[in-house]
Coordinates of C-alpha atoms in Angstrom, one line a residue:
X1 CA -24.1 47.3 38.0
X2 CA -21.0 49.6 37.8
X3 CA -17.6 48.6 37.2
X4 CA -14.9 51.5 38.7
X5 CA -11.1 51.0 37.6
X6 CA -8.6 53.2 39.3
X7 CA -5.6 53.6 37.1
X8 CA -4.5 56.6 36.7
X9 CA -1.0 55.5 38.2
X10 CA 1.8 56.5 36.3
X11 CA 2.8 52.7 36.1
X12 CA 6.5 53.7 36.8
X13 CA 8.0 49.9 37.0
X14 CA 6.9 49.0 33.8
X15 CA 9.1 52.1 32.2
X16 CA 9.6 52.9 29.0
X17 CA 5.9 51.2 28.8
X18 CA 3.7 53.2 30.4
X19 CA 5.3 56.6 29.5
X20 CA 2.9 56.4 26.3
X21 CA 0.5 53.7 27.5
X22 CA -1.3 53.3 31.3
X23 CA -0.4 50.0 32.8
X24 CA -3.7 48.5 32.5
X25 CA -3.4 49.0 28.5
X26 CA -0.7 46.8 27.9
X27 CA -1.2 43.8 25.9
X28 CA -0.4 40.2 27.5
X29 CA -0.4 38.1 24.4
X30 CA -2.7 39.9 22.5
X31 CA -5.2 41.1 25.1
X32 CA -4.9 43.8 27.3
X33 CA -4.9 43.8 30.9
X34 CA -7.5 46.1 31.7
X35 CA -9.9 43.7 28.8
X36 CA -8.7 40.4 30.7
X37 CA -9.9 41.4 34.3
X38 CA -13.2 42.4 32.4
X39 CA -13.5 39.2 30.7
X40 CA -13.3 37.7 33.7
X41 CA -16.0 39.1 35.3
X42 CA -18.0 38.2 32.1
X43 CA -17.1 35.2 32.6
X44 CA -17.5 34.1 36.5
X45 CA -19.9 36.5 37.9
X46 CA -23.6 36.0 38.3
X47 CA -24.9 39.3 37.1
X48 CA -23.8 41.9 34.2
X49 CA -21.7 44.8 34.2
X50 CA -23.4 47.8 32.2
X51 CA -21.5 50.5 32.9
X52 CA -17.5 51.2 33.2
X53 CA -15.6 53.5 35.0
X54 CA -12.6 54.8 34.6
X55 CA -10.3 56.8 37.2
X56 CA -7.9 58.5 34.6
X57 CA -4.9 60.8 35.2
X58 CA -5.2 64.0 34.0
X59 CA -3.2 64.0 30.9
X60 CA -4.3 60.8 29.3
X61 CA -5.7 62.0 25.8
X62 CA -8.0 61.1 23.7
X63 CA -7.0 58.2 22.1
X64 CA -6.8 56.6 25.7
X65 CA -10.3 57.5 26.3
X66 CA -11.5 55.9 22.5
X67 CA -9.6 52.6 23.3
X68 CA -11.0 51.8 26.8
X69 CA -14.8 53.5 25.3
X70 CA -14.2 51.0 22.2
X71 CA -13.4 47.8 25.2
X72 CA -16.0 49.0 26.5
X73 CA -18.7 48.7 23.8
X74 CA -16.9 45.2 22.7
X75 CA -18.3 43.9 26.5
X76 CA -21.8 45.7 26.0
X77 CA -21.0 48.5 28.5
X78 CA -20.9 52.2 28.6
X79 CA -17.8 54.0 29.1
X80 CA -17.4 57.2 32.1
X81 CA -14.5 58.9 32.9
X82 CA -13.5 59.9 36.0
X83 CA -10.2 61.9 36.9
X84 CA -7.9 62.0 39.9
X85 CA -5.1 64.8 39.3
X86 CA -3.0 63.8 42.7
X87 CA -2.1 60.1 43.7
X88 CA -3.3 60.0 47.6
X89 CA -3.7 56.5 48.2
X90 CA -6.2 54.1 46.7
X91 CA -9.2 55.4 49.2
X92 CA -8.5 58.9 47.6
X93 CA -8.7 57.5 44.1
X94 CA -12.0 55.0 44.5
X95 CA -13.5 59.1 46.1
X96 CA -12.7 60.4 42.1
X97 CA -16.1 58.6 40.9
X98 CA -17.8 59.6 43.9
X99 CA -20.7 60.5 42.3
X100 CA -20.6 56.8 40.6
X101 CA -21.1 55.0 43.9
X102 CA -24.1 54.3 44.0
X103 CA -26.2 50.7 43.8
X104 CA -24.3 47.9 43.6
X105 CA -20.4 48.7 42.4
X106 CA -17.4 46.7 42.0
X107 CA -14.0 48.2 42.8
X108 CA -10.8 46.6 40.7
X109 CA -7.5 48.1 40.6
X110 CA -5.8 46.9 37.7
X111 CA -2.6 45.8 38.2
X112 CA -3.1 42.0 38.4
X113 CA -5.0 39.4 36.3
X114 CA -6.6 37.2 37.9
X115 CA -9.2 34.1 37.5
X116 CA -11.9 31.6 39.2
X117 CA -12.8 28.7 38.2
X118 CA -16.5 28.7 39.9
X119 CA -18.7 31.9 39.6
X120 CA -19.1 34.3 42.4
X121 CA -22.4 34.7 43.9
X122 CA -23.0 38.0 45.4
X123 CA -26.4 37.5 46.9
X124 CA -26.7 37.9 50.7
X125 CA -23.7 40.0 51.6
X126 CA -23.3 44.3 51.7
X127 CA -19.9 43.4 50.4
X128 CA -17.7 40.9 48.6
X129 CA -13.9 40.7 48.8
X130 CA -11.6 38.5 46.2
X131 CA -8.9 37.0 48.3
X132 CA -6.3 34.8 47.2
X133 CA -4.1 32.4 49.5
X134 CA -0.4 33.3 49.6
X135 CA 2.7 31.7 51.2
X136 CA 4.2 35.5 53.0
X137 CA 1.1 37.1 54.0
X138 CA 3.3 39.9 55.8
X139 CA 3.6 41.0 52.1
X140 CA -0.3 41.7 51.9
X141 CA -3.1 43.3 53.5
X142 CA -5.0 40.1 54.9
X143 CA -8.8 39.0 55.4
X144 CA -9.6 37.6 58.8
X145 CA -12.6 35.3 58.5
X146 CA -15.3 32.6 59.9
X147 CA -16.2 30.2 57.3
X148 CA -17.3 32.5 54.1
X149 CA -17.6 35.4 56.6
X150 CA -15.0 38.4 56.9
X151 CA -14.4 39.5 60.4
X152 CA -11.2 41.8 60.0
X153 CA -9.1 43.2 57.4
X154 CA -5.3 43.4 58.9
X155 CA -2.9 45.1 56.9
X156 CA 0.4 43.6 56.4
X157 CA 0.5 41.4 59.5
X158 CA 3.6 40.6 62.0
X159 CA 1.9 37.3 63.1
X160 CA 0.3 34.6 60.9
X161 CA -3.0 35.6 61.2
X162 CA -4.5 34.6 58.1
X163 CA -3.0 33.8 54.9
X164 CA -6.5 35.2 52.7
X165 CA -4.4 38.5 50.7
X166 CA -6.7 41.3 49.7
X167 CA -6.2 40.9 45.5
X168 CA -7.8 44.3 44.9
X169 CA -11.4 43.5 43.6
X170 CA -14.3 44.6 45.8
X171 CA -18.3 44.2 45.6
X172 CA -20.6 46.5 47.4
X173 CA -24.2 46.7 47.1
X174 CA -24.9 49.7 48.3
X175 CA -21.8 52.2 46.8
X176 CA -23.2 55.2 48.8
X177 CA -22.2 53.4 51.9
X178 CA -18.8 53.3 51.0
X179 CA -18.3 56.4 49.7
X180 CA -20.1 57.6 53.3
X181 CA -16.7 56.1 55.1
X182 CA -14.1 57.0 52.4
X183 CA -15.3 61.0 53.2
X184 CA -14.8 60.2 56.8
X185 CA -11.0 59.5 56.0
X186 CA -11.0 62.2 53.7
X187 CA -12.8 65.0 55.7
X188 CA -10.9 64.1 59.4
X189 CA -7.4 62.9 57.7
X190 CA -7.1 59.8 58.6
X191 CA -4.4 58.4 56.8
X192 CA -3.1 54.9 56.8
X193 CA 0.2 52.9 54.8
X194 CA 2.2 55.7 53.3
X195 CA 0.4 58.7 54.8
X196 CA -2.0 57.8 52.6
X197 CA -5.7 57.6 52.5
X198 CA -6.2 53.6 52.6
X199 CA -9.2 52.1 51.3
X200 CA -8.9 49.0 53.9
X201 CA -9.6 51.5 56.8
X202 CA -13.1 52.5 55.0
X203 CA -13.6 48.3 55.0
X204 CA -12.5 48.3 58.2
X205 CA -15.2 51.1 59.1
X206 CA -18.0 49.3 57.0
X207 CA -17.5 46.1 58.8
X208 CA -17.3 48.0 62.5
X209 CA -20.9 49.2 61.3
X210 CA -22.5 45.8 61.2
X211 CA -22.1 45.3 57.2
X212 CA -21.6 41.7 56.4
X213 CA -18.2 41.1 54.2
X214 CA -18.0 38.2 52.5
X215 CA -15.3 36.4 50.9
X216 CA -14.2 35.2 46.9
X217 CA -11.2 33.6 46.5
X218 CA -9.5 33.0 43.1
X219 CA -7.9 30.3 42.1
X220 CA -5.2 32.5 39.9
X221 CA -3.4 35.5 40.7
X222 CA -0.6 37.2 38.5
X223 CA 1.1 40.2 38.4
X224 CA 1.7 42.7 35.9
X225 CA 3.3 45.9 37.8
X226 CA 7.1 45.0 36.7
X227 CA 8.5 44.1 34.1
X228 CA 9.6 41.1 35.0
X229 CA 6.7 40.5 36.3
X230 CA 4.8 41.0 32.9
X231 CA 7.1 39.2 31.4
X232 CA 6.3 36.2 33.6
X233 CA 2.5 37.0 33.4
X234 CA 2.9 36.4 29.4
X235 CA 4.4 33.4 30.0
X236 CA 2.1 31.6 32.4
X237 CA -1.4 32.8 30.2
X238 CA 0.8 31.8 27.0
X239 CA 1.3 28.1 28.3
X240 CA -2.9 28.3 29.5
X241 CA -4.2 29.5 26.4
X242 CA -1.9 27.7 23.6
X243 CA -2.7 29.7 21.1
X244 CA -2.2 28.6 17.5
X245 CA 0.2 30.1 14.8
X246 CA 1.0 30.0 11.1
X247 CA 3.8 28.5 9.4
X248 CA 6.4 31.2 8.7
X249 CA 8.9 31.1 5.8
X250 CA 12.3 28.9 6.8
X251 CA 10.8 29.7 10.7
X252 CA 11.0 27.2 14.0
X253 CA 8.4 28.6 16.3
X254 CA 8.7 26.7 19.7
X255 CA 5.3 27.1 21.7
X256 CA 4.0 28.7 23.9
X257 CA 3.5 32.0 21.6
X258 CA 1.2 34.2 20.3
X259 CA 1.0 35.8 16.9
X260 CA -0.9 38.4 16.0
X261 CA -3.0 39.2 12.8
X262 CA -0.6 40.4 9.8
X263 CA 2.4 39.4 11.5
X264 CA 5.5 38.7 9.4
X265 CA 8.1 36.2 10.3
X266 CA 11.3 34.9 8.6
X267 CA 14.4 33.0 8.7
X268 CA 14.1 33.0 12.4
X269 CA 13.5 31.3 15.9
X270 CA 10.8 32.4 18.2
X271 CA 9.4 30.8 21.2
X272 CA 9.6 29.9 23.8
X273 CA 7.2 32.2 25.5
X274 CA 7.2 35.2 23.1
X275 CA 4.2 37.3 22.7
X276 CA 4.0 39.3 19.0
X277 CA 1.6 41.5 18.6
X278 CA -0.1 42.4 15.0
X279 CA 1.7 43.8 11.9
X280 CA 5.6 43.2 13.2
X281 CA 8.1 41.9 11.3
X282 CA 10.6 39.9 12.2
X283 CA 13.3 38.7 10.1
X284 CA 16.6 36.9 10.7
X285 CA 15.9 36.9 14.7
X286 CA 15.7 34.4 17.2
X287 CA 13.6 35.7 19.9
X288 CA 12.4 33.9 23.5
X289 CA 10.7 35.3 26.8
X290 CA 9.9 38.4 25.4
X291 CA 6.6 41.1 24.3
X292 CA 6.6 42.4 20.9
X293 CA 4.2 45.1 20.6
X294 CA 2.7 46.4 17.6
X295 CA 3.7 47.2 14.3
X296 CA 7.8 46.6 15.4
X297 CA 10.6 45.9 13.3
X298 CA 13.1 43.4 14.6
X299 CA 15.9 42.6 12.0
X300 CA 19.5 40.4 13.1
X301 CA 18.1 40.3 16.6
X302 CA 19.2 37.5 19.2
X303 CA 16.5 38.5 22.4
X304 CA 15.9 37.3 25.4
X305 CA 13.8 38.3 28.2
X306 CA 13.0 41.5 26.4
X307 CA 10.1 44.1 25.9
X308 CA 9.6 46.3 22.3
X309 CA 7.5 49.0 22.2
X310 CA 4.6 50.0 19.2
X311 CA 6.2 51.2 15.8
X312 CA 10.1 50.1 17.4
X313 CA 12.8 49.1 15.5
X314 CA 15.6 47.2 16.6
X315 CA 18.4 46.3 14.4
X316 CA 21.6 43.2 15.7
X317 CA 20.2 43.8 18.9
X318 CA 21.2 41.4 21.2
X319 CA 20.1 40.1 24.9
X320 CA 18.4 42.0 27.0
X321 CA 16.6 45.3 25.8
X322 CA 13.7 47.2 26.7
X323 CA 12.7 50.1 24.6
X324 CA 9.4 52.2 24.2
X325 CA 7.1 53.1 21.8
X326 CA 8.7 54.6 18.5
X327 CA 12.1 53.4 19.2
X328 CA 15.0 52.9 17.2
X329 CA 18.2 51.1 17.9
X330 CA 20.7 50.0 15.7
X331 CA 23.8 47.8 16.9

């Protein structure tokens, strides 16, 4: 079975971030996203995954490409690369592996992690959908159903038809099937939300066909898009994991955190909810709700509610800051 990951978003809400690293790379407490949503599948489906593909943009390098191949391998998969060099909505984007749909495929854009507590069985349907049950469906596109049965896909609803949100993780058994209706859209322009090409209108063409959709919900659903939002991501998997940590030289560390390998930490306050990833230093800092990437260099620093970049240094910052890869600032 294939796994197919759009992302070749730019990821622009999560700025500085994702001007050096795609969305789905970024680490929440010491695992990235994109890793997470395959552990997950590891963890609660009832078949393997042997092959992952990836829906790049066109100028994501090489060392992109080793670190999602290396994932990859970790999870017993192989890696394929797929590119889409124009954003035209998420139909447009699942079309850019194409020639990957075939046999049974699962769909996942990566912007959210999310989690189940039961495994999914995907016997006995053409076609699984993850759904999750939310307070303002309006926000979403919705799942109509009859006991475990689909029976309409409604995009952003006026009335309160059903309160099931599509999460963005799809099964299909037969991939070719799919891609049939997504070249429909493409080939007579049928655009949906945004003047885009919508992957919910291909559903919505599958299910018109006779194919039997069948429903998955998840118990846990959080975003990662802003960074606000990763911020809060952090926190919640850092208070359901409590990870352990080192004693640190004259250090209080208030948990939740996590700290990476070779991480060193003195004279200073971290936690609550802080998220350090290997080989920073921190010394004479208190830090709290914040994401410490790699290899960083925090010195004098009072933060809170902040995100570091890899290989950043920050000097009597204070607050507030968000600064990308390679940084320096000095107060």
């Amino acid at each position: 079975m294939k796994l197919i990951i759009p992302m070749a978003g730019r990821g622009t809400r999560v700025r500085p971030h994702s001007h050096t690293t795609p969305k789905p790379l970024l680490p929440v407490a010491g695992t990235m996203i994109v890793e997470r949503i395959v552990e997950t599948f590891a963890r609660t489906l009832d078949r393997t995954i042997d092959e992952i593909v990836y829906i790049l943009g066109p100028d994501f390098g090489r060392e992109i490409k080793e670190t999602l191949t290396d994932m990859s391998e970790r999870h017993n998969a192989k890696a394929t690369f797929r590119v889409q060099d124009v954003a035209l909505g998420t139909a447009h984007a699942v079309s850019c592996a194409g020639e990957d749909l075939e046999g049974e495929v699962i769909i996942v854009f990566a912007d959210t992690i999310f989690d189940s507590y039961e495994k999914v069985t995907l016997d006995d349907a053409d076609s699984v959908i993850w759904l999750k049950e939310v307070e303002d469906p309006s926000r979403f596109g919705v799942a109509v159903h009859d006991g475990d049965t689909i029976t309409d896909f409604v995009e952003k609803p006026s009335e309160p038809i059903s309160k099931l949100a599509i999460i963005g993780v799809y099964y299909f058994k037969q991939g070719e099937h799919l891609m049939k209706e997504i070249q429909y859209l493409l080939d007579n322009n049928v655009t949906g939300h945004g003047d885009e090409y919508q992957l919910t209108d291909a559903l919505d063409r599958l299910l018109k066909d006779g194919k039997t959709f069948k429903k998955a919900t998840v118990d846990e659903w959080l975003d990662c898009g802003t960074l606000p939002a990763w911020l809060e991501t952090t926190g919640e998997i850092l208070k359901k994991e409590n990870h352990s940590f080192d004693a640190y030289e004259n250090t209080t560390i208030h948990p939740p955190v996590f700290i990476g390998d070779g991480v060193e930490i003195s004279d200073s306050e971290i936690g609550p909810n802080v998220s350090i990833e290997a080989r920073t230093t921190v010394t004479n800092s208190k830090v709290e709700n914040s994401i410490i990437q790699k290899s960083v260099k925090l010195s004098g620093c009072n933060l809170k509610g902040s995100t570091i970049g890899n290989f950043a240094e920050a000097d009597n910052a204070t607050g507030e800051i968000h600064i990308g890869d390679h940084s320096i600032l000095k107060q």
